[in-house]
């Protein structure tokens, strides 16, 4: 009986030893796998951390290249601008000189200020210059003459006269006007417009304030009438005196 009991007990001991060995193998494999996983993970992190400086370096080098090209482009643009400005200025100067060269009495200085413009038309004795009137009405481009007057800085009185002139212009009765231009500076006001209607109806325009009034009406081959006028401010229109 003792022998039989021992024969059955021995296999159980061997089974336990095999089970323990199997568990050890499994634990070893797990540890090995975990070790490999950790190694792979930290290796990947190390690789990523090494790549970052290269990316930053590439990024920082691009702005340097761009910044180096910007000053060169700016220098080229700046270098070209003065030439363009000088060219445009010379063209304007030529046009102005041609405009002033057509006159016999008036000159460029008369269009520098309202006082000088007034002195071009009225002398120290209060006499109106025939030569100034001839220059005005014979101007090759009357609208350009008005534009020159309009470029002069206006006094408060001139601005009021101009506004009153405009109001009276649009209140003219029995005539139809278009393409109107007008301006006042100092004591001088000029106006031009095309119109349809009776010539005599334009005379009421001179009454927008007290003025010496000088007008010219011409009709072209198409029947279009062109009105031009110079109005010179005065306290008493009946005191008109002309000088050459």
Coordinates of C-alpha atoms in Angstrom, one line a residue:
X1 CA 0.0 0.0 0.0
X2 CA 2.8 2.3 0.8
X3 CA 4.4 1.6 -2.6
X4 CA 1.2 2.4 -4.5
X5 CA 0.7 5.6 -2.7
X6 CA 4.2 6.8 -3.5
X7 CA 3.7 5.8 -7.2
X8 CA 0.7 8.1 -7.5
X9 CA 2.4 11.0 -5.6
X10 CA 5.5 11.4 -7.8
X11 CA 3.7 12.5 -11.0
X12 CA 1.9 15.4 -9.1
X13 CA 5.3 16.7 -8.1
X14 CA 6.6 16.6 -11.7
X15 CA 3.4 18.4 -12.9
X16 CA 3.9 21.2 -10.5
X17 CA 7.5 21.6 -11.6
X18 CA 6.5 21.8 -15.2
X19 CA 3.8 24.4 -14.4
X20 CA 6.3 26.6 -12.6
X21 CA 8.7 26.4 -15.5
X22 CA 6.0 27.3 -18.0
X23 CA 5.1 30.3 -15.9
X24 CA 8.7 31.4 -15.7
X25 CA 9.0 31.2 -19.5
X26 CA 5.9 33.3 -20.0
X27 CA 7.1 35.9 -17.5
X28 CA 10.5 36.0 -19.3
X29 CA 8.8 36.5 -22.7
X30 CA 6.6 39.3 -21.3
X31 CA 9.6 41.0 -19.8
X32 CA 11.5 40.6 -23.0
X33 CA 8.6 42.1 -25.0
X34 CA 8.1 44.9 -22.6
X35 CA 11.8 45.7 -22.7
X36 CA 11.7 45.8 -26.6
X37 CA 8.6 48.0 -26.6
X38 CA 10.2 50.4 -24.2
X39 CA 13.4 50.5 -26.2
X40 CA 11.5 51.2 -29.4
X41 CA 9.4 53.9 -27.8
X42 CA 12.3 55.8 -26.3
X43 CA 14.3 55.4 -29.5
X44 CA 11.5 57.0 -31.5
X45 CA 11.3 59.9 -29.0
X46 CA 15.0 60.4 -29.3
X47 CA 14.8 60.4 -33.1
X48 CA 12.0 63.0 -33.1
X49 CA 13.9 65.3 -30.7
X50 CA 16.9 65.2 -33.0
X51 CA 14.8 66.2 -36.0
X52 CA 13.3 69.3 -34.4
X53 CA 16.5 71.5 -34.6
X54 CA 16.8 70.9 -38.3
X55 CA 13.2 72.0 -38.9
X56 CA 13.8 75.2 -36.8
X57 CA 17.0 75.9 -38.6
X58 CA 15.3 75.6 -42.0
X59 CA 12.5 77.9 -41.0
X60 CA 14.8 80.5 -39.6
X61 CA 17.0 80.5 -42.8
X62 CA 14.0 81.2 -45.1
X63 CA 13.2 84.6 -43.5
X64 CA 16.8 85.6 -43.8
X65 CA 16.7 84.9 -47.5
X66 CA 13.5 86.9 -47.9
X67 CA 14.8 89.8 -45.8
X68 CA 17.9 90.0 -47.9
X69 CA 15.8 90.4 -51.1
X70 CA 13.4 93.0 -49.7
X71 CA 16.0 95.9 -49.4
X72 CA 17.2 95.3 -52.9
X73 CA 13.7 95.6 -54.3
X74 CA 12.9 98.6 -52.2
X75 CA 16.1 100.3 -53.3
X76 CA 15.1 99.8 -56.9
X77 CA 11.6 101.2 -56.4
X78 CA 12.9 104.2 -54.4
X79 CA 15.5 104.8 -57.1
X80 CA 12.9 104.9 -59.8
X81 CA 10.3 107.2 -58.0
X82 CA 12.3 110.5 -58.2
X83 CA 12.8 110.0 -61.9
X84 CA 9.1 109.6 -62.5
X85 CA 8.3 112.6 -60.3
X86 CA 10.8 114.8 -62.1
X87 CA 9.5 113.7 -65.5
X88 CA 5.9 114.6 -64.5
X89 CA 6.9 117.9 -63.0
X90 CA 8.7 118.9 -66.2
X91 CA 5.7 118.1 -68.3
X92 CA 3.4 120.2 -66.1
X93 CA 6.0 123.0 -66.3
X94 CA 6.0 122.9 -70.1
X95 CA 2.3 123.1 -70.3
X96 CA 2.2 126.1 -67.9
X97 CA 4.9 127.9 -69.7
X98 CA 3.1 127.5 -73.0
X99 CA -0.1 128.9 -71.3
X100 CA 1.6 132.0 -70.0
X101 CA 3.7 132.7 -73.1
X102 CA 0.6 133.5 -75.1
X103 CA -0.1 136.7 -73.0
X104 CA 1.3 140.2 -73.6
X105 CA 0.4 141.7 -70.3
X106 CA -0.4 139.0 -67.8
X107 CA 2.4 136.6 -66.7
X108 CA 2.9 133.7 -64.4
X109 CA 3.4 135.9 -61.3
X110 CA -0.1 137.2 -61.6
X111 CA -1.4 133.7 -60.8
X112 CA 0.6 133.2 -57.6
X113 CA -1.9 135.0 -55.3
X114 CA -5.3 136.7 -55.3
X115 CA -3.6 140.1 -54.7
X116 CA -1.3 139.7 -57.7
X117 CA -4.2 138.6 -59.9
X118 CA -6.2 141.6 -59.0
X119 CA -3.2 143.9 -59.7
X120 CA -3.0 142.4 -63.1
X121 CA -6.4 143.7 -63.9
X122 CA -6.6 146.9 -61.8
X123 CA -3.8 149.4 -61.4
X124 CA -3.1 151.5 -58.4
X125 CA -5.5 154.2 -59.6
X126 CA -8.3 151.7 -59.8
X127 CA -8.3 151.7 -63.6
X128 CA -9.0 148.4 -65.4
X129 CA -6.3 147.2 -67.8
X130 CA -7.5 146.7 -71.4
X131 CA -4.4 144.6 -72.0
X132 CA -5.4 142.2 -69.2
X133 CA -8.9 141.9 -70.7
X134 CA -7.5 141.3 -74.2
X135 CA -5.2 138.5 -72.8
X136 CA -8.2 136.9 -71.1
X137 CA -10.6 136.9 -73.9
X138 CA -8.0 135.9 -76.5
X139 CA -6.7 133.0 -74.4
X140 CA -6.4 129.9 -76.5
X141 CA -8.3 128.0 -73.9
X142 CA -10.6 130.0 -71.7
X143 CA -11.4 127.0 -69.5
X144 CA -7.7 126.6 -68.8
X145 CA -7.6 130.3 -67.8
X146 CA -10.4 129.7 -65.3
X147 CA -8.6 126.6 -64.0
X148 CA -5.5 128.7 -63.3
X149 CA -7.6 131.2 -61.4
X150 CA -9.2 128.4 -59.5
X151 CA -5.8 127.2 -58.3
X152 CA -5.2 130.4 -56.4
X153 CA -6.0 130.3 -52.7
X154 CA -9.3 132.1 -52.1
X155 CA -10.1 134.7 -49.5
X156 CA -13.4 134.5 -47.6
X157 CA -14.8 137.3 -49.8
X158 CA -13.8 135.6 -53.0
X159 CA -15.4 132.3 -51.8
X160 CA -18.6 134.2 -51.1
X161 CA -18.6 135.9 -54.5
X162 CA -18.0 132.5 -56.2
X163 CA -20.9 130.9 -54.4
X164 CA -23.2 133.9 -55.2
X165 CA -22.1 133.7 -58.9
X166 CA -23.0 130.0 -59.0
X167 CA -26.4 130.6 -57.5
X168 CA -27.2 133.4 -60.0
X169 CA -25.9 131.3 -62.9
X170 CA -28.4 128.5 -62.2
X171 CA -31.2 131.0 -61.7
X172 CA -30.9 132.5 -65.2
X173 CA -34.3 132.6 -66.9
X174 CA -35.3 131.7 -70.4
X175 CA -31.9 130.2 -71.3
X176 CA -30.6 126.7 -71.0
X177 CA -26.9 126.5 -69.9
X178 CA -24.4 123.6 -69.9
X179 CA -20.6 123.0 -69.7
X180 CA -20.3 125.8 -67.2
X181 CA -17.0 126.7 -65.6
X182 CA -16.4 129.6 -63.1
X183 CA -14.0 130.7 -60.4
X184 CA -13.2 133.8 -58.3
X185 CA -9.9 135.0 -56.8
X186 CA -9.2 138.4 -55.3
X187 CA -11.6 140.9 -57.0
X188 CA -11.7 138.9 -60.3
X189 CA -14.4 136.4 -61.3
X190 CA -14.5 134.5 -64.6
X191 CA -17.3 132.4 -66.0
X192 CA -17.9 130.5 -69.2
X193 CA -20.8 128.3 -70.4
X194 CA -22.6 127.1 -73.5
X195 CA -26.2 128.0 -73.8
X196 CA -29.4 128.0 -75.9
X197 CA -31.6 131.1 -75.7
X198 CA -31.6 134.9 -76.1
X199 CA -28.2 136.6 -75.7
X200 CA -29.7 139.5 -73.7
X201 CA -30.8 137.2 -70.9
X202 CA -27.2 136.6 -69.9
X203 CA -26.8 140.2 -68.9
X204 CA -28.7 139.6 -65.6
X205 CA -25.8 137.4 -64.4
X206 CA -23.5 140.5 -63.8
X207 CA -25.9 141.6 -61.1
X208 CA -24.8 138.8 -58.6
X209 CA -22.8 141.6 -56.9
X210 CA -21.6 145.1 -57.9
X211 CA -19.1 144.5 -60.7
X212 CA -17.4 146.0 -63.7
X213 CA -18.8 143.6 -66.3
X214 CA -17.0 142.5 -69.5
X215 CA -18.7 139.8 -71.7
X216 CA -18.2 138.0 -75.0
X217 CA -20.7 135.8 -76.9
X218 CA -19.8 133.8 -80.0
X219 CA -21.8 131.3 -82.0
X220 CA -20.0 128.4 -83.7
X221 CA -20.9 126.9 -87.1
X222 CA -23.3 124.4 -85.4
X223 CA -25.3 127.2 -83.8
X224 CA -23.9 126.6 -80.3
X225 CA -23.4 129.8 -78.3
X226 CA -20.5 130.3 -76.0
X227 CA -20.6 132.8 -73.2
X228 CA -17.4 134.3 -71.6
X229 CA -17.3 136.9 -68.9
X230 CA -14.9 138.8 -66.6
X231 CA -16.5 140.4 -63.5
X232 CA -14.4 142.8 -61.4
X233 CA -15.6 143.7 -58.0
X234 CA -16.3 147.4 -57.4
X235 CA -18.3 149.6 -55.1
X236 CA -19.7 151.6 -58.0
X237 CA -19.9 150.1 -61.5
X238 CA -20.6 153.6 -63.0
X239 CA -17.0 154.7 -62.2
X240 CA -15.4 152.4 -64.7
X241 CA -12.2 153.7 -66.1
X242 CA -9.9 151.9 -68.6
X243 CA -6.1 152.1 -69.1
X244 CA -3.8 150.2 -71.3

